[in-house]
Amino acid sequence: MATAYARGVVFIHSAPRALCPHLEWAVGRAIGRAVNFDWTEQPVLDGARRAEFYWDGPVGTGAALATSIRGWEHLRFEVTEDPTPRSDGGRWLHTPDLGIHYAQTDAAGNIVIGEDRIRYAMEIAAGSAVELQRELDIALGSAWDEELEPFRHASDDARVVWLHKVG
C-alpha cells in the first residue's frame, strides 16, 4: 500500500531573531530536506520575526513538525495538516504561556470534537452551563486562538502565494 501524502502550513507567528535559523533546521529535519523561510518583521512584538512555510509529506508530518519546534521560549506557532481521503486533518497551536494544543480538523478546517471529549465535558460540567462552556472552550483551543489572533492579523499585509490556479 502506498504512503498517503498530506500538505499543510507552518505559521511561525513570533520568534526571536536568534531562534530563526534553529527553526529552519528543525523543520528541515522533520521533513527530510533543508528549508529556508522568508522571514519578516512581526509588528505586534518588537524584535520578533514571522514566517509561513507550505509543506507536503507523509501523513503525520504535521505532528512531527509541531513536535520538532515546540519547547522553545518566546515562540508562537501554528502547524496545520490538511485531511486526506484516508486521514483526519490536524491543527497544533503553541504559545509561551499556554503550551501546545492539538485539535482534529475536517475538510473545511473546522475543529472536530470527538464524542468521548464531549461526554467528558458533560461529566465535568455536572449540569453547569458555565462549566460546560469552559470545557468546550478548552477542547476548541479558544484561549490559544485568542492569544494568537493579533499575531495572525499582523500577517494580513503579507504577500499572497497562490497554491492552485483554476482555469
PDB file of C-alpha atoms in Angstrom:
ATOM      1  CA  MET A   1       0.000   0.000   0.000  1.00  0.00           C
ATOM      2  CA  ALA A   2       1.327   3.424  -0.982  1.00  0.00           C
ATOM      3  CA  THR A   3       2.072   6.012   1.668  1.00  0.00           C
ATOM      4  CA  ALA A   4      -0.612   8.688   1.880  1.00  0.00           C
ATOM      5  CA  TYR A   5       0.638  12.227   1.484  1.00  0.00           C
ATOM      6  CA  ALA A   6      -0.682  15.337   3.153  1.00  0.00           C
ATOM      7  CA  ARG A   7       0.113  19.012   2.998  1.00  0.00           C
ATOM      8  CA  GLY A   8      -0.160  21.912   5.347  1.00  0.00           C
ATOM      9  CA  VAL A   9       1.390  25.094   6.630  1.00  0.00           C
ATOM     10  CA  VAL A  10       3.777  26.037   9.409  1.00  0.00           C
ATOM     11  CA  PHE A  11       2.954  29.521  10.671  1.00  0.00           C
ATOM     12  CA  ILE A  12       5.680  30.969  12.875  1.00  0.00           C
ATOM     13  CA  HIS A  13       3.736  33.861  14.376  1.00  0.00           C
ATOM     14  CA  SER A  14       6.585  35.201  16.502  1.00  0.00           C
ATOM     15  CA  ALA A  15      10.115  34.067  17.142  1.00  0.00           C
ATOM     16  CA  PRO A  16      13.172  35.868  18.456  1.00  0.00           C
ATOM     17  CA  ARG A  17      15.603  36.660  15.633  1.00  0.00           C
ATOM     18  CA  ALA A  18      18.276  34.369  17.112  1.00  0.00           C
ATOM     19  CA  LEU A  19      15.889  31.406  17.010  1.00  0.00           C
ATOM     20  CA  CYS A  20      15.060  31.705  13.292  1.00  0.00           C
ATOM     21  CA  PRO A  21      17.879  29.529  11.867  1.00  0.00           C
ATOM     22  CA  HIS A  22      17.203  26.872  14.511  1.00  0.00           C
ATOM     23  CA  LEU A  23      13.540  26.734  13.490  1.00  0.00           C
ATOM     24  CA  GLU A  24      14.507  26.278   9.838  1.00  0.00           C
ATOM     25  CA  TRP A  25      16.863  23.474  10.819  1.00  0.00           C
ATOM     26  CA  ALA A  26      14.219  21.756  12.984  1.00  0.00           C
ATOM     27  CA  VAL A  27      11.541  21.952  10.272  1.00  0.00           C
ATOM     28  CA  GLY A  28      14.014  20.740   7.643  1.00  0.00           C
ATOM     29  CA  ARG A  29      14.985  17.800   9.806  1.00  0.00           C
ATOM     30  CA  ALA A  30      11.313  16.881  10.344  1.00  0.00           C
ATOM     31  CA  ILE A  31      10.558  16.848   6.594  1.00  0.00           C
ATOM     32  CA  GLY A  32      13.899  15.435   5.482  1.00  0.00           C
ATOM     33  CA  ARG A  33      15.238  18.349   3.455  1.00  0.00           C
ATOM     34  CA  ALA A  34      16.795  21.747   4.024  1.00  0.00           C
ATOM     35  CA  VAL A  35      14.393  24.698   4.130  1.00  0.00           C
ATOM     36  CA  ASN A  36      14.717  28.464   4.107  1.00  0.00           C
ATOM     37  CA  PHE A  37      11.912  30.639   5.413  1.00  0.00           C
ATOM     38  CA  ASP A  38      11.048  34.089   4.102  1.00  0.00           C
ATOM     39  CA  TRP A  39      11.265  35.909   7.454  1.00  0.00           C
ATOM     40  CA  THR A  40       9.570  39.262   8.013  1.00  0.00           C
ATOM     41  CA  GLU A  41       9.227  41.547  10.998  1.00  0.00           C
ATOM     42  CA  GLN A  42       6.366  40.784  13.395  1.00  0.00           C
ATOM     43  CA  PRO A  43       4.856  44.215  14.085  1.00  0.00           C
ATOM     44  CA  VAL A  44       2.905  43.015  17.136  1.00  0.00           C
ATOM     45  CA  LEU A  45       6.065  42.169  19.104  1.00  0.00           C
ATOM     46  CA  ASP A  46       9.152  44.323  18.874  1.00  0.00           C
ATOM     47  CA  GLY A  47      12.212  42.371  17.696  1.00  0.00           C
ATOM     48  CA  ALA A  48      10.237  39.260  16.707  1.00  0.00           C
ATOM     49  CA  ARG A  49      10.108  37.669  13.260  1.00  0.00           C
ATOM     50  CA  ARG A  50       7.361  35.754  11.479  1.00  0.00           C
ATOM     51  CA  ALA A  51       7.227  33.290   8.573  1.00  0.00           C
ATOM     52  CA  GLU A  52       4.912  30.908   6.744  1.00  0.00           C
ATOM     53  CA  PHE A  53       6.101  27.664   5.199  1.00  0.00           C
ATOM     54  CA  TYR A  54       3.977  25.389   2.999  1.00  0.00           C
ATOM     55  CA  TRP A  55       4.918  21.736   3.290  1.00  0.00           C
ATOM     56  CA  ASP A  56       3.950  18.359   1.893  1.00  0.00           C
ATOM     57  CA  GLY A  57       4.917  14.929   3.117  1.00  0.00           C
ATOM     58  CA  PRO A  58       3.608  11.687   4.525  1.00  0.00           C
ATOM     59  CA  VAL A  59       0.502  11.784   6.684  1.00  0.00           C
ATOM     60  CA  GLY A  60       1.630  12.597  10.217  1.00  0.00           C
ATOM     61  CA  THR A  61       4.186  15.197   9.142  1.00  0.00           C
ATOM     62  CA  GLY A  62       2.164  17.915  10.874  1.00  0.00           C
ATOM     63  CA  ALA A  63       2.642  16.190  14.223  1.00  0.00           C
ATOM     64  CA  ALA A  64       6.348  15.709  13.511  1.00  0.00           C
ATOM     65  CA  LEU A  65       6.711  19.393  12.658  1.00  0.00           C
ATOM     66  CA  ALA A  66       4.887  20.572  15.780  1.00  0.00           C
ATOM     67  CA  THR A  67       6.999  18.262  17.908  1.00  0.00           C
ATOM     68  CA  SER A  68      10.222  19.463  16.303  1.00  0.00           C
ATOM     69  CA  ILE A  69       9.632  23.160  17.032  1.00  0.00           C
ATOM     70  CA  ARG A  70       7.828  23.136  20.363  1.00  0.00           C
ATOM     71  CA  GLY A  71       9.625  23.797  23.598  1.00  0.00           C
ATOM     72  CA  TRP A  72      11.474  26.988  22.734  1.00  0.00           C
ATOM     73  CA  GLU A  73      10.720  30.012  24.874  1.00  0.00           C
ATOM     74  CA  HIS A  74       9.070  33.048  23.295  1.00  0.00           C
ATOM     75  CA  LEU A  75       7.824  31.058  20.278  1.00  0.00           C
ATOM     76  CA  ARG A  76       4.272  31.297  18.939  1.00  0.00           C
ATOM     77  CA  PHE A  77       3.298  28.981  16.113  1.00  0.00           C
ATOM     78  CA  GLU A  78       0.600  27.027  14.337  1.00  0.00           C
ATOM     79  CA  VAL A  79       1.015  23.895  12.261  1.00  0.00           C
ATOM     80  CA  THR A  80      -1.783  22.607  10.062  1.00  0.00           C
ATOM     81  CA  GLU A  81      -2.143  19.301   8.265  1.00  0.00           C
ATOM     82  CA  ASP A  82      -4.946  19.048   5.717  1.00  0.00           C
ATOM     83  CA  PRO A  83      -7.094  15.913   5.794  1.00  0.00           C
ATOM     84  CA  THR A  84      -6.683  13.280   3.109  1.00  0.00           C
ATOM     85  CA  PRO A  85      -9.178  10.683   1.902  1.00  0.00           C
ATOM     86  CA  ARG A  86      -7.595   8.282   4.418  1.00  0.00           C
ATOM     87  CA  SER A  87      -6.728  10.546   7.359  1.00  0.00           C
ATOM     88  CA  ASP A  88      -8.052  13.355   9.511  1.00  0.00           C
ATOM     89  CA  GLY A  89      -6.548  16.800   9.434  1.00  0.00           C
ATOM     90  CA  GLY A  90      -4.955  18.454  12.425  1.00  0.00           C
ATOM     91  CA  ARG A  91      -4.037  21.790  13.908  1.00  0.00           C
ATOM     92  CA  TRP A  92      -1.352  22.378  16.521  1.00  0.00           C
ATOM     93  CA  LEU A  93      -1.214  25.734  18.307  1.00  0.00           C
ATOM     94  CA  HIS A  94       1.549  26.880  20.640  1.00  0.00           C
ATOM     95  CA  THR A  95       2.087  29.941  22.812  1.00  0.00           C
ATOM     96  CA  PRO A  96       4.705  30.525  25.510  1.00  0.00           C
ATOM     97  CA  ASP A  97       2.058  30.889  28.234  1.00  0.00           C
ATOM     98  CA  LEU A  98      -0.328  28.102  27.222  1.00  0.00           C
ATOM     99  CA  GLY A  99       1.952  25.463  25.725  1.00  0.00           C
ATOM    100  CA  ILE A 100       0.661  23.279  22.907  1.00  0.00           C
ATOM    101  CA  HIS A 101      -2.897  22.430  21.870  1.00  0.00           C
ATOM    102  CA  TYR A 102      -3.939  19.846  19.268  1.00  0.00           C
ATOM    103  CA  ALA A 103      -7.296  19.584  17.545  1.00  0.00           C
ATOM    104  CA  GLN A 104      -8.584  17.327  14.780  1.00  0.00           C
ATOM    105  CA  THR A 105      -9.920  19.222  11.749  1.00  0.00           C
ATOM    106  CA  ASP A 106     -12.345  18.454   8.936  1.00  0.00           C
ATOM    107  CA  ALA A 107     -12.039  19.172   5.211  1.00  0.00           C
ATOM    108  CA  ALA A 108     -13.090  22.816   5.722  1.00  0.00           C
ATOM    109  CA  GLY A 109     -10.553  23.379   8.517  1.00  0.00           C
ATOM    110  CA  ASN A 110     -13.146  23.311  11.298  1.00  0.00           C
ATOM    111  CA  ILE A 111     -12.184  21.770  14.618  1.00  0.00           C
ATOM    112  CA  VAL A 112     -13.893  18.439  15.238  1.00  0.00           C
ATOM    113  CA  ILE A 113     -14.590  17.480  18.838  1.00  0.00           C
ATOM    114  CA  GLY A 114     -14.956  13.747  19.336  1.00  0.00           C
ATOM    115  CA  GLU A 115     -17.758  12.024  21.191  1.00  0.00           C
ATOM    116  CA  ASP A 116     -15.545  10.996  24.111  1.00  0.00           C
ATOM    117  CA  ARG A 117     -14.337  14.583  24.640  1.00  0.00           C
ATOM    118  CA  ILE A 118     -17.911  15.897  24.599  1.00  0.00           C
ATOM    119  CA  ARG A 119     -19.010  13.215  27.078  1.00  0.00           C
ATOM    120  CA  TYR A 120     -16.066  14.141  29.332  1.00  0.00           C
ATOM    121  CA  ALA A 121     -17.040  17.838  29.164  1.00  0.00           C
ATOM    122  CA  MET A 122     -20.623  16.989  30.102  1.00  0.00           C
ATOM    123  CA  GLU A 123     -19.443  14.817  33.004  1.00  0.00           C
ATOM    124  CA  ILE A 124     -17.120  17.509  34.344  1.00  0.00           C
ATOM    125  CA  ALA A 125     -19.826  20.157  33.915  1.00  0.00           C
ATOM    126  CA  ALA A 126     -22.290  18.143  36.025  1.00  0.00           C
ATOM    127  CA  GLY A 127     -25.221  20.198  34.756  1.00  0.00           C
ATOM    128  CA  SER A 128     -23.498  23.597  34.913  1.00  0.00           C
ATOM    129  CA  ALA A 129     -23.803  25.501  31.622  1.00  0.00           C
ATOM    130  CA  VAL A 130     -20.879  27.738  32.608  1.00  0.00           C
ATOM    131  CA  GLU A 131     -18.621  24.740  33.268  1.00  0.00           C
ATOM    132  CA  LEU A 132     -19.733  23.050  30.022  1.00  0.00           C
ATOM    133  CA  GLN A 133     -18.840  26.186  28.080  1.00  0.00           C
ATOM    134  CA  ARG A 134     -15.420  26.296  29.797  1.00  0.00           C
ATOM    135  CA  GLU A 135     -14.718  22.662  28.897  1.00  0.00           C
ATOM    136  CA  LEU A 136     -15.789  23.147  25.280  1.00  0.00           C
ATOM    137  CA  ASP A 137     -13.651  26.295  25.035  1.00  0.00           C
ATOM    138  CA  ILE A 138     -10.679  24.184  26.154  1.00  0.00           C
ATOM    139  CA  ALA A 139     -11.485  21.497  23.573  1.00  0.00           C
ATOM    140  CA  LEU A 140     -11.761  24.145  20.836  1.00  0.00           C
ATOM    141  CA  GLY A 141      -8.491  25.832  21.851  1.00  0.00           C
ATOM    142  CA  SER A 142     -10.224  29.172  22.386  1.00  0.00           C
ATOM    143  CA  ALA A 143      -7.508  30.546  24.679  1.00  0.00           C
ATOM    144  CA  TRP A 144      -4.841  29.722  22.072  1.00  0.00           C
ATOM    145  CA  ASP A 145      -6.855  31.371  19.305  1.00  0.00           C
ATOM    146  CA  GLU A 146      -7.380  34.459  21.465  1.00  0.00           C
ATOM    147  CA  GLU A 147      -3.670  34.829  22.168  1.00  0.00           C
ATOM    148  CA  LEU A 148      -2.604  34.159  18.568  1.00  0.00           C
ATOM    149  CA  GLU A 149      -5.202  36.331  16.830  1.00  0.00           C
ATOM    150  CA  PRO A 150      -3.242  39.631  16.987  1.00  0.00           C
ATOM    151  CA  PHE A 151      -0.215  37.825  15.535  1.00  0.00           C
ATOM    152  CA  ARG A 152      -2.340  36.375  12.722  1.00  0.00           C
ATOM    153  CA  HIS A 153      -3.704  39.802  11.800  1.00  0.00           C
ATOM    154  CA  ALA A 154      -0.171  41.117  11.555  1.00  0.00           C
ATOM    155  CA  SER A 155       0.232  38.881   8.512  1.00  0.00           C
ATOM    156  CA  ASP A 156      -2.714  40.449   6.660  1.00  0.00           C
ATOM    157  CA  ASP A 157      -0.257  42.555   4.668  1.00  0.00           C
ATOM    158  CA  ALA A 158       1.876  39.533   3.781  1.00  0.00           C
ATOM    159  CA  ARG A 159       2.189  38.649   0.121  1.00  0.00           C
ATOM    160  CA  VAL A 160      -0.280  36.148  -1.280  1.00  0.00           C
ATOM    161  CA  VAL A 161       1.005  32.789  -2.512  1.00  0.00           C
ATOM    162  CA  TRP A 162      -1.347  31.055  -4.958  1.00  0.00           C
ATOM    163  CA  LEU A 163      -1.062  27.314  -4.466  1.00  0.00           C
ATOM    164  CA  HIS A 164      -3.512  26.349  -7.223  1.00  0.00           C
ATOM    165  CA  LYS A 165      -4.673  28.071 -10.353  1.00  0.00           C
ATOM    166  CA  VAL A 166      -8.090  27.160 -11.717  1.00  0.00           C
ATOM    167  CA  GLY A 167      -8.944  27.541 -15.404  1.00  0.00           C
TER     168      GLY A 167
END
